[in-house]
Amino acid sequence: MNLNSPDREWKKGSAELLVLSLLEGRPRHGYDISRLIEIRSGGSLRFHVTSLYPLLYRLEEQGLVQGKWVEKAQQRRRRYYSLTSEGRKVLARQRESWREFVAAIGRVVEPEHG
Amino acid sequence: MDSWKKEIERRLAQSGAPALSAAVIQEWAQHLEDRYAALLSSGLDEGAVRAAVLLELENLERLPARLPSSKRDRSARGGEVAEGAPASGRLLADFGGDLRYGWRMIRRSPLFALFAVLCLGVGIGANTTVFTIINTLLLHPLPAKSPSRLVVLYGASANRARQPWGQSGLSYANLMDYMQDQRCFSRIAAFTFPQVLTLAGKSGPGRMFGELVSKQYFATLGLTPALGRFFRSSEDSEPGAAPVVVLSYAAWQARFGGSRDVLGRILALNHIAFTVIGVAPKGFIGVSAVFGPDVWLPATMSERVFPAEFRAALSDRSRQLFRGVARLREGFSMQRAQVNLSTLAAALAGEFPDANQGHGISVRPISAELYSGTGSASSLTFASSVLFVVVLLVLGIACSNVANLLLARATARRHEMALRLAVGAGRGRLIRQMLTESVLLSLASCIAGIGLGYEGCRFVWSFVPSQYVPNMVAPQFDGAVLAFAILLSLITTFVFGLAPALRASRTDVVSALKEETPGGRGRRRLSFTNMLLMGQVAFSLICLVTTALFFRSIDRAYTIDPGFQTRHLGLVMMNPAQAGYGPQRAKEFYRAARERIAALPGVVSVSWASGMPFWNSASRALVIEGKAPQEKAGNRQTVSITVDTDYFRTMEIPLVAGRVFTDRDRDGSLPVAVINQWLAAKEWPGANPLGRRFRFAGDNTWHTVVGVVKNANYWTLGEAPQPCIYVPMRQNLVGGMTLYVRSQGDPAGLLPAIQREVRAIDSNIEVSDARTGSMLIGQVLWGPKVGVALLGVFGTLALVLAAVGLYGVMALAVSLRRREIGVRMALGAMPGGVLRLVIGDGMKLVGWGIICGLAASLALGRSLSHRLFGISFADPASLASAIIVLMMVTLAACYLPARAAMRIDPMKVLREN
């Protein structure tokens, strides 16, 4: 594994967490999700269509998110995804374990003092 | 928007990715449209924007074949998403996608694919070869119509235990009576062993094998000629009236190039012009699984084909030269037939007591005759089973090699698998995908295996001496063999492919994606690998022990004393009667030839005898003077050999009592005989046999015993002792004789000179059958030798495959442990210590494998023990040599990776991390 490209490897493990987090506040369509990931990560994380949508479909199949076609005035039809109650539980669990993981890594990789 | 849809559809089609539903394409197109608008508004030029947007469609081909979304085709317009039924009709498309994906994976690592195909190909090939042998000899030995209804008829003696050296025959006259009176067979026919015939040709005399058969022979077997016709009734009525022959298919091909105008051609056999009337069907070599004649002649020609002493073959009821083949009538069993014929035999014994007293008839399944030339069906079945087990072990080792490689690759592909799981591929789907790759591999291996199997058969059949090729059974490389190879490949796929597929698909997504090094979780995988490796070592030890046991056994067989000296012995078969000689002229020929050859330099002694060593079975019934003929008559079957003076000196058979034959034993003098110790002890226990008298059943001449010699082997090497009578040639002239020459040096050098001398007397006499004593032993041991050679080849294959597998795994383990080894070295471990560490790890596995293999060998060896000549199945030398060879080869396989480990540069490794 090439440690010089964090976005490639790290994001795979955390993709699910990222998507669920973004849907926590409100329903979003796919492009919105990918745009937010790119902006909030300062451009270092990007999901292409070919990896984002399969992930969304899987989450949907697992019952963690729900997709709906919505037609708004002056806009084209878009598919909006929202978090289900099951999705909220999973998000909470994943968030907790992510924090633990980051903390654990931090304890190891931080330079030792004194 | 629509242009994006088209773009997506175009790329999907190009990349071979699975088709997507309209809803999914619409959703993606909308995404691209949004992205396009956003980038364009940032001020980039349109070309750059378009290129950037298309980047979104990268890796389309990596899409899992079934997206969870694909079930949403029926999604309501603007409404709720409909949760549909699982995909249907996608299986085929999935399979197509899997095949393409598998093919890409194979192309990406051609070395791996080549290695796997080679390993499996060798394993499947070895199995195909052995299966072809089994298919040819055991499954389809006789191309006859419903062979299970066929039986063979032998002579049988009351109270007589079955002879180990083959069955006795029936006289032609008796067989004809049985034919007339029996009620249980729809057809019945008589036939002989293949007889040696002299074929006169432009380039000197040649040799052919001919079988004499009665007219119903081919009809009984349910055969139709490949060309021409079989015998007619008119050709089976008058003795000597119908000089016609049916050619075997192989002889037709070999001698006449398969030409259709062979019908009507003349063959000058034994100085008689025979007309070819037909060709037997392909693959038919007589009622034998192994060896058959070149021609079939009507039985009525017997009196003109058999040697002079058998001229009364058709009428003399004591000449048991024929055997019967018959087809059971519907509703009749073999047992019922036996009862029916035994009743008839009793009647015949009453009518012709001298020839038939105590001599009955035995009905046996056709397989008894099919394998009579190879010992028995059971020994052939045994040899095939041993070979089959060994090649299955070879295939097992090959499978485990490939499984190990796939496991190693599965570890390397954990990220790929995790990604595919993360984007929604099901476990079943992944397993199917990986099995598809395995199927591709085994398809290629199947083709390689069939090729190697075919070559293997050619190798096996190359052991057949060239002059016997037309007479030997040809390998049947048919549909059954192909089906076997394909079925085996499919089973193989699951054996080597399923474990790695299951293991890889069990990948835990998060941990695999987070995992830092590919080998980090290798411990469990390695332990499974270790089990496979131990199994390989154990399997190859079993193969090696089996090979060593049979090798030592055959080596022992060569040292068995046949009762005569073989080292300086040369033999040439001749039959002047077949070149048209009458008795007087033949006598003169025998004398002249003997004189000329005795004068050759290097010749110690010369003699004549009927037949070759190991060709003599107990075929003549005895009547002892002073003992009632009917009492235990059946026990008095003996071997009888006609010999010239000096025979015992030439063969170095020691005289025990009395005298050997001299020049005074000739026509008109007292008929005399020399017997062997076994006969003397049996008929005159504790008494002096010299001076006692006996006669052969059906012959009124009383012979006086003048000498006793030591027992020898007459039918096969190491046989149980059997009675034997020698009579002098000058009182019992026979048609075909073999010249026996004892030489000072190597007899092989003398044989051409002998042939030259005989041709100088008469070039019409056929002398091509010349052998040395050691060739005789080699011929007797031919079958076992071929078996051992095959075992040797398969044992070596097993060893090489196991060593390669061990090497591969050790090399992988070293590469996974680079860091650990680097740290050890940085902390002061010496290269020698590292070497010991790695070799120690490998040899520990080997050690366990050897213990398991040894235990299994000892457990299995018990079933081999009664087939081994003079050694036990736990023969220490065989076990030790197998273990030593295995240890040396595996040590070499461990040494190479260990040397690589020793050369690891600790600084470089540590810096890598």
mmCIF file of N, CA and C in Angstrom, chain B residues 410 413-414 417-418 421 425-432 434 498-509:
data_model
loop_
_atom_site.group_PDB
_atom_site.id
_atom_site.type_symbol
_atom_site.label_atom_id
_atom_site.label_comp_id
_atom_site.label_asym_id
_atom_site.label_seq_id
_atom_site.Cartn_x
_atom_site.Cartn_y
_atom_site.Cartn_z
ATOM 1 N N ALA B 410 -5.244 -14.305 -2.849
ATOM 2 C CA ALA B 410 -6.437 -13.794 -2.173
ATOM 3 C C ALA B 410 -6.021 -12.790 -1.114
ATOM 4 N N ARG B 413 -5.299 -9.732 -2.723
ATOM 5 C CA ARG B 413 -6.476 -9.099 -3.320
ATOM 6 C C ARG B 413 -7.527 -8.737 -2.279
ATOM 7 N N ARG B 414 -7.126 -8.770 -0.998
ATOM 8 C CA ARG B 414 -8.097 -8.461 0.045
ATOM 9 C C ARG B 414 -8.691 -7.063 -0.145
ATOM 10 N N MET B 417 -11.275 -7.163 -2.848
ATOM 11 C CA MET B 417 -12.490 -7.832 -2.377
ATOM 12 C C MET B 417 -13.263 -6.906 -1.439
ATOM 13 N N ALA B 418 -12.517 -6.228 -0.541
ATOM 14 C CA ALA B 418 -13.160 -5.354 0.425
ATOM 15 C C ALA B 418 -13.879 -4.233 -0.298
ATOM 16 N N LEU B 421 -16.984 -5.557 -1.796
ATOM 17 C CA LEU B 421 -18.002 -5.769 -0.771
ATOM 18 C C LEU B 421 -18.581 -4.428 -0.349
ATOM 19 N N ALA B 425 -21.277 -5.684 -3.492
ATOM 20 C CA ALA B 425 -21.279 -7.036 -4.027
ATOM 21 C C ALA B 425 -21.588 -7.997 -2.889
ATOM 22 N N GLY B 426 -22.447 -9.003 -3.155
ATOM 23 C CA GLY B 426 -22.759 -9.991 -2.125
ATOM 24 C C GLY B 426 -21.637 -10.992 -2.015
ATOM 25 N N ARG B 427 -21.618 -11.738 -0.901
ATOM 26 C CA ARG B 427 -20.574 -12.740 -0.736
ATOM 27 C C ARG B 427 -20.679 -13.845 -1.779
ATOM 28 N N GLY B 428 -21.905 -14.273 -2.003
ATOM 29 C CA GLY B 428 -22.128 -15.325 -2.996
ATOM 30 C C GLY B 428 -21.589 -14.901 -4.345
ATOM 31 N N ARG B 429 -21.806 -13.611 -4.621
ATOM 32 C CA ARG B 429 -21.382 -13.054 -5.894
ATOM 33 C C ARG B 429 -19.852 -13.138 -6.022
ATOM 34 N N LEU B 430 -19.156 -12.776 -4.933
ATOM 35 C CA LEU B 430 -17.690 -12.799 -4.946
ATOM 36 C C LEU B 430 -17.178 -14.234 -5.103
ATOM 37 N N ILE B 431 -17.836 -15.155 -4.380
ATOM 38 C CA ILE B 431 -17.407 -16.551 -4.476
ATOM 39 C C ILE B 431 -17.588 -17.028 -5.903
ATOM 40 N N ARG B 432 -18.745 -16.649 -6.513
ATOM 41 C CA ARG B 432 -18.986 -17.059 -7.893
ATOM 42 C C ARG B 432 -17.914 -16.500 -8.811
ATOM 43 N N MET B 434 -14.833 -15.636 -8.060
ATOM 44 C CA MET B 434 -13.534 -16.298 -7.912
ATOM 45 C C MET B 434 -13.574 -17.707 -8.461
ATOM 46 N N LEU B 498 -12.430 -23.486 -4.073
ATOM 47 C CA LEU B 498 -13.471 -23.091 -3.136
ATOM 48 C C LEU B 498 -12.892 -22.502 -1.838
ATOM 49 N N ALA B 499 -11.873 -23.183 -1.293
ATOM 50 C CA ALA B 499 -11.316 -22.707 -0.020
ATOM 51 C C ALA B 499 -10.805 -21.269 -0.133
ATOM 52 N N PRO B 500 -9.963 -20.965 -1.166
ATOM 53 C CA PRO B 500 -9.504 -19.574 -1.268
ATOM 54 C C PRO B 500 -10.654 -18.603 -1.500
ATOM 55 N N ALA B 501 -11.674 -19.025 -2.281
ATOM 56 C CA ALA B 501 -12.780 -18.113 -2.564
ATOM 57 C C ALA B 501 -13.552 -17.815 -1.283
ATOM 58 N N LEU B 502 -13.831 -18.861 -0.512
ATOM 59 C CA LEU B 502 -14.562 -18.669 0.740
ATOM 60 C C LEU B 502 -13.787 -17.741 1.654
ATOM 61 N N ARG B 503 -12.504 -18.015 1.736
ATOM 62 C CA ARG B 503 -11.645 -17.265 2.634
ATOM 63 C C ARG B 503 -11.596 -15.786 2.223
ATOM 64 N N ALA B 504 -11.403 -15.553 0.917
ATOM 65 C CA ALA B 504 -11.262 -14.170 0.455
ATOM 66 C C ALA B 504 -12.562 -13.423 0.645
ATOM 67 N N SER B 505 -13.703 -14.109 0.412
ATOM 68 C CA SER B 505 -14.963 -13.401 0.472
ATOM 69 C C SER B 505 -15.358 -13.120 1.917
ATOM 70 N N ARG B 506 -14.690 -13.798 2.857
ATOM 71 C CA ARG B 506 -14.993 -13.564 4.253
ATOM 72 C C ARG B 506 -14.273 -12.296 4.752
ATOM 73 N N THR B 507 -13.559 -11.654 3.834
ATOM 74 C CA THR B 507 -12.823 -10.450 4.171
ATOM 75 C C THR B 507 -13.675 -9.480 4.981
ATOM 76 N N ASP B 508 -13.130 -8.990 6.055
ATOM 77 C CA ASP B 508 -13.817 -8.005 6.875
ATOM 78 C C ASP B 508 -13.484 -6.628 6.303
ATOM 79 N N VAL B 509 -14.527 -5.957 5.794
ATOM 80 C CA VAL B 509 -14.294 -4.764 4.982
ATOM 81 C C VAL B 509 -13.430 -3.729 5.684
#
